[in-house]
Coordinates of C-alpha atoms in Angstrom, one line a residue:
M665 CA 4.2 -45.5 51.2
S666 CA 0.6 -45.6 50.2
G667 CA -0.6 -48.2 47.9
K668 CA -3.2 -46.1 46.1
A669 CA -2.7 -45.0 42.5
D670 CA -2.2 -41.3 41.6
P671 CA -5.6 -40.4 40.2
R672 CA -3.8 -37.9 37.8
P673 CA -2.9 -39.3 34.5
A674 CA 0.8 -39.6 33.7
G675 CA 2.3 -36.6 32.5
D676 CA -0.6 -34.4 33.4
G677 CA 1.6 -31.5 34.6
T678 CA 3.6 -31.5 31.4
T679 CA 0.4 -31.5 29.3
S680 CA -0.8 -28.6 31.5
R681 CA 2.3 -26.6 31.0
A682 CA 2.2 -27.2 27.3
R683 CA -1.3 -26.1 27.2
L684 CA -0.5 -23.0 29.1
D685 CA 2.4 -22.1 26.8
R686 CA 0.4 -22.7 23.8
G687 CA -2.3 -20.4 25.1
R688 CA 0.2 -17.6 25.9
S689 CA 1.9 -17.8 22.5
A690 CA -1.5 -17.6 21.1
L691 CA -2.6 -14.3 22.9
G692 CA -1.0 -12.0 20.3
P693 CA -2.3 -13.9 17.2
A694 CA -5.7 -14.0 19.1
L695 CA -5.6 -10.3 19.9
E696 CA -4.8 -9.3 16.3
L697 CA -7.8 -11.5 15.1
V698 CA -10.2 -9.7 17.4
H699 CA -8.5 -6.1 16.6
T700 CA -8.9 -6.7 12.7
G701 CA -12.5 -8.1 13.0
R702 CA -11.6 -11.5 11.8
A703 CA -12.5 -13.3 14.9
P704 CA -16.0 -12.1 15.9
T705 CA -16.8 -15.3 18.0
R706 CA -14.8 -17.6 20.0
A707 CA -15.7 -20.6 17.5
V708 CA -14.0 -18.5 14.9
L709 CA -11.0 -17.8 17.0
T710 CA -10.6 -21.5 17.8
A711 CA -10.6 -22.3 14.1
E712 CA -8.3 -19.4 13.2
L713 CA -5.7 -20.4 15.9
G714 CA -6.0 -24.0 15.3
V715 CA -6.3 -24.8 19.0
T716 CA -8.8 -26.6 21.2
R717 CA -11.9 -24.8 22.4
A718 CA -10.5 -24.9 26.0
T719 CA -7.4 -23.2 24.9
A720 CA -9.3 -20.6 22.9
G721 CA -11.4 -20.0 25.9
A722 CA -8.5 -19.7 28.1
V723 CA -6.9 -17.2 25.7
A724 CA -10.0 -15.1 25.3
A725 CA -10.4 -14.9 29.2
E726 CA -6.8 -13.8 29.6
L727 CA -7.2 -11.2 27.0
E728 CA -10.3 -10.0 28.9
A729 CA -8.5 -10.0 32.1
L730 CA -5.9 -7.6 30.6
G731 CA -8.8 -5.1 29.6
L732 CA -8.2 -5.6 25.9
I733 CA -11.3 -7.4 24.7
R734 CA -14.8 -8.1 26.1
V735 CA -16.3 -11.8 25.9
D736 CA -20.1 -11.9 25.6
A737 CA -21.0 -15.1 27.4
R738 CA -24.9 -14.7 26.5
P739 CA -25.0 -14.0 23.0
G740 CA -28.3 -14.3 21.2
A741 CA -28.6 -17.1 18.4
A742 CA -28.9 -15.9 14.9
A743 CA -32.2 -16.6 13.1
G744 CA -32.1 -20.1 11.6
S745 CA -29.0 -21.3 13.4
Q746 CA -28.6 -24.5 15.0
G747 CA -26.8 -25.6 18.3
R748 CA -25.3 -23.5 20.9
P749 CA -24.3 -20.1 19.7
S750 CA -20.6 -19.1 20.4
H751 CA -19.5 -16.4 22.7
R752 CA -19.0 -13.2 20.8
L753 CA -15.7 -11.2 21.1
E754 CA -15.2 -7.6 20.9
V755 CA -12.5 -5.0 21.6
A756 CA -13.1 -3.5 25.0
E757 CA -14.8 -0.1 24.8
E758 CA -13.2 1.3 27.8
G759 CA -9.7 -0.4 27.4
P760 CA -6.5 1.5 26.9
V761 CA -5.6 3.6 23.9
A762 CA -2.7 4.8 21.7
L763 CA -1.9 8.5 21.4
A764 CA -1.8 9.4 17.6
A765 CA -0.6 12.7 16.1
Q766 CA -0.7 13.7 12.4
V767 CA 1.3 16.7 10.9
H768 CA 0.4 18.0 7.4
A769 CA 1.0 21.2 5.2
D770 CA -2.1 22.8 6.7
G771 CA -1.9 21.9 10.3
F772 CA -1.8 19.1 12.8
R773 CA -4.2 17.1 15.0
A774 CA -4.1 14.6 18.0
A775 CA -6.3 11.6 18.8
L776 CA -6.8 8.6 21.1
V777 CA -7.2 5.4 19.2
G778 CA -8.4 2.2 20.8
L779 CA -8.2 -1.5 19.5
G780 CA -10.1 -2.1 16.4
G781 CA -9.0 1.3 14.9
R782 CA -11.7 3.1 16.9
I783 CA -11.0 6.8 17.4
V784 CA -12.2 7.4 21.1
A785 CA -11.3 11.2 21.1
T786 CA -9.8 13.7 18.9
T787 CA -8.7 17.4 19.1
P788 CA -9.6 20.1 16.6
S789 CA -7.5 20.5 13.6
C790 CA -4.8 23.1 14.4
E791 CA -4.3 25.2 11.1
T792 CA -0.8 26.3 11.6
V793 CA 2.5 24.4 11.5
D794 CA 5.8 26.1 13.0
A795 CA 9.1 25.8 10.9
D796 CA 10.5 24.3 14.1
P797 CA 9.5 20.6 14.4
A798 CA 10.0 20.5 18.0
K799 CA 7.3 23.2 18.5
V800 CA 4.9 21.4 16.5
L801 CA 5.3 18.1 17.9
G802 CA 5.3 19.4 21.4
A803 CA 2.1 21.1 20.7
A804 CA 0.6 18.0 19.3
V805 CA 1.8 15.8 22.3
D806 CA 0.4 18.3 24.8
A807 CA -3.0 18.2 23.0
G808 CA -3.0 14.4 23.0
A809 CA -2.0 14.3 26.9
E810 CA -4.9 16.5 27.7
L811 CA -7.2 14.1 25.9
L812 CA -5.8 11.4 28.1
R813 CA -6.3 13.5 31.2
E814 CA -9.9 14.2 30.2
T815 CA -10.7 10.5 29.4
G816 CA -8.8 9.0 32.1
R817 CA -7.5 6.2 29.7
A818 CA -4.4 4.3 30.0
C819 CA -1.9 4.7 27.1
V820 CA 0.0 2.0 25.6
G821 CA 2.3 4.3 23.5
A822 CA 2.3 6.9 20.6
G823 CA 2.6 7.1 17.0
L824 CA 3.2 10.0 14.7
A825 CA 2.4 10.5 11.0
V826 CA 4.3 13.1 8.8
P827 CA 4.2 13.9 5.1
S828 CA 7.8 12.9 4.5
A829 CA 9.8 9.7 3.9
V830 CA 11.1 8.6 7.3
T831 CA 14.5 6.9 7.3
E832 CA 15.0 3.7 9.2
P833 CA 16.3 3.1 11.8
E834 CA 17.4 6.6 12.5
G835 CA 13.7 8.2 12.3
L836 CA 14.8 11.2 10.2
A837 CA 12.3 13.1 8.1
L838 CA 14.1 12.9 4.9
N839 CA 12.1 15.3 2.6
P840 CA 9.4 17.3 4.6
L841 CA 9.0 19.4 1.4
H842 CA 5.7 21.0 2.4
L843 CA 6.4 21.8 6.0
A844 CA 9.4 24.2 5.9
W845 CA 11.2 21.7 8.3
P846 CA 15.0 21.1 7.7
V847 CA 15.8 18.2 5.7
G848 CA 16.6 15.2 8.0
A849 CA 14.9 16.6 10.9
P850 CA 15.0 13.8 13.8
V851 CA 11.4 13.5 14.3
R852 CA 11.4 10.2 16.0
E853 CA 13.9 11.5 18.7
I854 CA 11.9 14.8 19.1
F855 CA 8.7 13.0 19.4
A856 CA 10.0 10.5 22.0
E857 CA 11.4 13.4 24.1
R858 CA 8.1 15.3 24.0
I859 CA 6.3 12.0 25.1
R860 CA 8.8 11.5 28.0
A861 CA 8.4 15.2 29.0
A862 CA 4.6 14.9 29.0
G863 CA 5.0 11.9 31.5
L864 CA 3.6 9.4 29.2
T865 CA 4.7 5.8 29.1
G866 CA 5.2 3.5 26.1
R867 CA 7.3 3.7 23.1
A868 CA 7.1 6.4 20.5
F869 CA 6.9 5.7 16.7
V870 CA 6.9 7.7 13.5
G871 CA 6.1 6.8 9.9
N872 CA 5.1 8.3 6.6
D873 CA 1.5 9.5 6.5
V874 CA 0.5 7.5 3.5
N875 CA 2.2 4.3 4.7
L876 CA 0.2 4.5 7.9
A877 CA -3.1 5.3 5.9
A878 CA -2.3 2.1 4.0
L879 CA -1.7 0.1 7.0
A880 CA -5.0 1.3 8.7
E881 CA -7.0 0.7 5.6
H882 CA -5.6 -2.8 5.3
R883 CA -6.4 -3.8 8.8
H884 CA -9.6 -1.9 9.2
G885 CA -10.8 -0.3 5.9
A886 CA -11.2 -0.9 2.1
G887 CA -7.9 -2.8 2.0
R888 CA -9.0 -5.5 4.3
G889 CA -8.5 -9.0 2.6
A890 CA -5.9 -7.8 0.1
R891 CA -2.8 -9.6 -0.2
D892 CA -0.8 -6.9 -2.2
L893 CA -2.3 -3.5 -1.6
L894 CA -1.3 -0.5 -3.3
C895 CA -2.4 2.9 -1.7
V896 CA -1.9 6.3 -3.5
A897 CA -3.3 9.4 -1.9
T898 CA -3.0 13.2 -2.0
G899 CA -3.9 15.1 1.1
H900 CA -3.1 18.7 1.7
R901 CA 0.0 18.9 -0.6
G902 CA 1.9 16.4 -2.7
V903 CA 1.3 12.8 -3.5
G904 CA 2.3 9.7 -1.7
G905 CA 2.3 6.1 -2.0
A906 CA 2.5 2.8 0.0
L907 CA 2.5 -0.9 -0.6
V908 CA 1.3 -3.6 1.9
L909 CA 2.7 -7.1 1.1
D910 CA 1.2 -10.0 3.1
G911 CA -0.1 -7.9 5.7
R912 CA 3.0 -5.8 6.2
L913 CA 4.3 -2.4 5.0
H914 CA 6.9 -2.5 2.4
T915 CA 9.2 0.2 3.3
G916 CA 12.4 -0.8 1.5
S917 CA 16.0 -1.1 2.9
S918 CA 15.8 1.9 4.8
G919 CA 12.4 3.2 5.0
L920 CA 12.1 5.0 1.6
A921 CA 10.3 2.7 -0.7
L922 CA 7.1 3.9 -2.8
E923 CA 8.1 7.5 -3.2
V924 CA 5.4 7.6 -5.9
G925 CA 5.0 11.4 -5.8
H926 CA 8.2 11.7 -7.8
L927 CA 7.2 9.5 -10.8
T928 CA 7.3 11.8 -13.9
V929 CA 3.8 11.9 -15.6
N930 CA 4.2 14.9 -17.5
P931 CA 7.7 15.7 -18.9
E932 CA 6.9 19.2 -19.8
G933 CA 4.9 19.8 -16.8
R934 CA 5.2 21.9 -13.7
P935 CA 8.7 22.1 -11.8
C936 CA 8.7 19.9 -8.8
Y937 CA 10.2 20.7 -5.4
C938 CA 12.6 17.7 -5.8
G939 CA 14.3 19.4 -8.7
S940 CA 12.6 17.4 -11.5
R941 CA 9.7 18.4 -13.6
G942 CA 6.1 17.0 -14.2
C943 CA 6.1 14.8 -11.0
L944 CA 2.9 13.2 -9.7
D945 CA 3.5 15.4 -6.6
V946 CA 2.8 18.7 -8.4
E947 CA 0.6 17.4 -11.2
A948 CA -2.2 15.6 -9.2
D949 CA -2.5 17.3 -5.7
P950 CA -5.0 19.9 -4.6
L951 CA -3.1 22.9 -5.5
A952 CA -2.6 21.5 -9.1
L953 CA -6.3 21.2 -9.3
L954 CA -7.1 24.6 -8.2
T955 CA -4.5 26.1 -10.5
A956 CA -5.8 24.3 -13.4
A957 CA -9.3 25.4 -12.8
G958 CA -8.2 28.9 -12.4
R959 CA -9.1 29.3 -8.7
D960 CA -6.9 31.0 -6.3
P961 CA -6.7 29.3 -2.9
G962 CA -8.5 31.1 -0.3
P963 CA -8.0 31.4 3.3
E964 CA -11.1 29.5 4.2
G965 CA -10.3 25.9 4.9
S966 CA -7.2 23.8 3.7
L967 CA -6.2 23.2 0.1
L968 CA -7.6 19.6 0.3
Q969 CA -10.9 21.0 1.7
Q970 CA -11.2 23.5 -1.2
A971 CA -10.3 21.1 -3.8
N972 CA -12.8 18.6 -2.7
E973 CA -15.4 21.0 -2.5
L974 CA -14.6 22.2 -6.0
V975 CA -14.9 18.8 -7.6
R976 CA -18.2 17.9 -5.5
E977 CA -20.0 20.9 -6.1
E978 CA -18.8 22.3 -9.5
Y979 CA -17.9 19.2 -11.6
G980 CA -20.6 20.3 -14.1
D981 CA -18.6 23.4 -14.9
P982 CA -16.6 22.7 -18.1
V983 CA -13.5 24.5 -16.7
V984 CA -13.5 22.4 -13.5
R985 CA -14.2 19.3 -15.3
T986 CA -11.5 19.8 -17.8
A987 CA -9.1 20.4 -14.8
A988 CA -10.3 17.4 -13.0
E989 CA -10.0 15.1 -16.0
A990 CA -6.5 16.4 -16.6
L991 CA -5.6 15.4 -13.0
I992 CA -7.4 12.0 -13.5
D993 CA -5.4 11.3 -16.7
R994 CA -2.0 12.1 -14.9
L995 CA -3.0 10.0 -11.8
G996 CA -4.0 7.2 -14.1
L997 CA -0.8 7.2 -15.9
G998 CA 1.1 7.0 -12.7
L999 CA -1.1 4.2 -11.4
A1000 CA -0.6 2.3 -14.6
G1001 CA 3.2 2.3 -14.3
L1002 CA 2.8 1.2 -10.7
V1003 CA 0.6 -1.5 -11.6
N1004 CA 3.1 -2.8 -14.3
I1005 CA 5.8 -2.9 -11.8
L1006 CA 3.9 -4.1 -8.6
N1007 CA 1.1 -6.1 -9.9
P1008 CA -1.1 -5.4 -6.8
D1009 CA -4.4 -7.2 -6.4
R1010 CA -6.1 -3.9 -5.2
I1011 CA -5.6 -0.2 -5.3
I1012 CA -7.2 2.3 -2.9
L1013 CA -7.2 6.0 -3.2
G1014 CA -7.2 8.6 -0.6
G1015 CA -7.8 12.4 -0.2
L1016 CA -8.5 14.3 -3.4
H1017 CA -7.8 11.0 -5.3
R1018 CA -10.8 9.6 -3.5
T1019 CA -13.0 12.5 -4.5
L1020 CA -11.9 12.3 -8.2
L1021 CA -12.6 8.5 -8.3
D1022 CA -16.1 9.2 -7.0
A1023 CA -16.7 12.0 -9.4
D1024 CA -15.5 9.9 -12.6
P1025 CA -14.7 6.3 -11.8
D1026 CA -15.0 5.1 -15.3
R1027 CA -12.4 7.6 -16.7
L1028 CA -9.7 6.5 -14.1
R1029 CA -10.3 2.9 -14.4
A1030 CA -10.1 3.1 -18.2
V1031 CA -6.7 4.9 -18.3
V1032 CA -5.3 2.4 -15.8
A1033 CA -6.6 -0.4 -17.9
D1034 CA -5.2 1.1 -21.2
R1035 CA -1.8 1.9 -20.0
S1036 CA -1.0 -1.2 -18.0
L1037 CA -0.5 -4.8 -19.2
W1038 CA -2.3 -6.2 -16.1
G1039 CA -5.1 -3.8 -16.3
R1040 CA -5.9 -5.0 -19.9
S1041 CA -5.6 -8.6 -18.8
G1042 CA -8.6 -8.3 -16.3
G1043 CA -8.4 -5.1 -14.3
V1044 CA -7.3 -4.2 -11.0
P1045 CA -9.9 -3.2 -8.5
I1046 CA -9.5 0.5 -7.6
L1047 CA -11.6 1.6 -4.5
A1048 CA -11.8 4.6 -2.4
C1049 CA -10.2 4.7 1.1
S1050 CA -13.1 4.1 3.7
L1051 CA -11.7 5.3 7.0
D1052 CA -11.9 8.9 8.3
H1053 CA -8.4 10.1 9.6
N1054 CA -6.8 7.0 8.3
S1055 CA -3.3 8.3 8.8
L1056 CA -4.1 8.7 12.6
V1057 CA -5.4 5.2 12.9
G1058 CA -2.3 4.0 11.2
A1059 CA -0.1 5.9 13.4
A1060 CA -1.9 4.3 16.5
E1061 CA -1.3 1.0 14.8
L1062 CA 2.4 1.5 15.2
A1063 CA 1.9 2.0 19.0
W1064 CA -0.4 -0.9 19.3
Q1065 CA 1.9 -3.4 17.4
P1066 CA 4.0 -4.2 20.7
V1067 CA 0.8 -5.1 22.4
L1068 CA -0.4 -7.2 19.4
D1069 CA 3.0 -8.9 19.3
D1070 CA 3.1 -9.7 23.0
P1071 CA 0.0 -8.6 25.1
L1072 CA 1.4 -9.9 28.4
G1073 CA 5.0 -8.6 28.0
A1074 CA 3.7 -5.2 26.8
L1075 CA 1.1 -4.8 29.5
R1076 CA 2.6 -6.6 32.3
P1077 CA 6.3 -6.1 32.2
V1078 CA 8.4 -8.2 34.4

């Protein structure tokens, strides 16, 4: 037996294992910080994770080895800065992607979305929707699979956005009112079957389109930094809403929360598809604007495109302005009711509502402030959604979530 002392400190193996365990448990939080742009450098990552510089460096190196981020070891020092600049962290431009698809009343689109909410490739919008959801979803998946073949990217999973409440945990489209699909269509099951049939790996997810738009905007767009974020939007038909609380979508006990389209804002108004009358769904969507302005929807472009162009190009026309102001007032009434109930710290608007906000921001904000208690007490910021194709980006967020939760487990399964 040698009399020489062991040069390693007592407990060194235990300390190393503990550091390794901490590093692995920090992989998911670290990836989410880079994914959402909240950790642009290794120094920020170290502070946000509350770990040592060595652990943060190991975590960043592991994520880079997985092909998820890029560590810039030779960043330039910012003007006027002191000391050694920190390594910059970015999502890997050539890394894996999620397949995202969106179906709406005027067609569907597929895309590949990387980390950071970056759309890598997208198909042209298809302007027909079959009454059989299996045919539509099959065509969308096939289009996405072709993008994967063309780009040669690895796929982590797939997400689908639909204009309907989606029940949990069943994945049924409860009210696809504008698609002519059967009520309760098993969209998650159909989507998953089409993903498997296309030979794609990874899980398949489905969500309501406005819910997913809100999720994308909260992580990458106009909702970033909000604690309680309310999103209301009208796309091609109808009106939807979503609420993000502390960074997570609030979907209720079975996925059906925030069906704001069926708030009554005009008791003597238009009949709604739900059987009621004067709902936001039929009082503040593109068809409502075109009808109020005396314009017959034409075959050129979607209803959303036609309504947006009408506001942007002809808002000075008294008839168009009167019709738009009526929609703004109805929308403001609905938003005020939601503010009274939910007390959000930010509201973001998408689709035609974003265009109406741009056209007359003072009118909408005045209606909300006048009709809501919290609005009168100081006002709630009302902003336009800032992401293109935010529902597609949100659909991809669903597919990315298992990777954000456990990068090693999702990408290197045992």
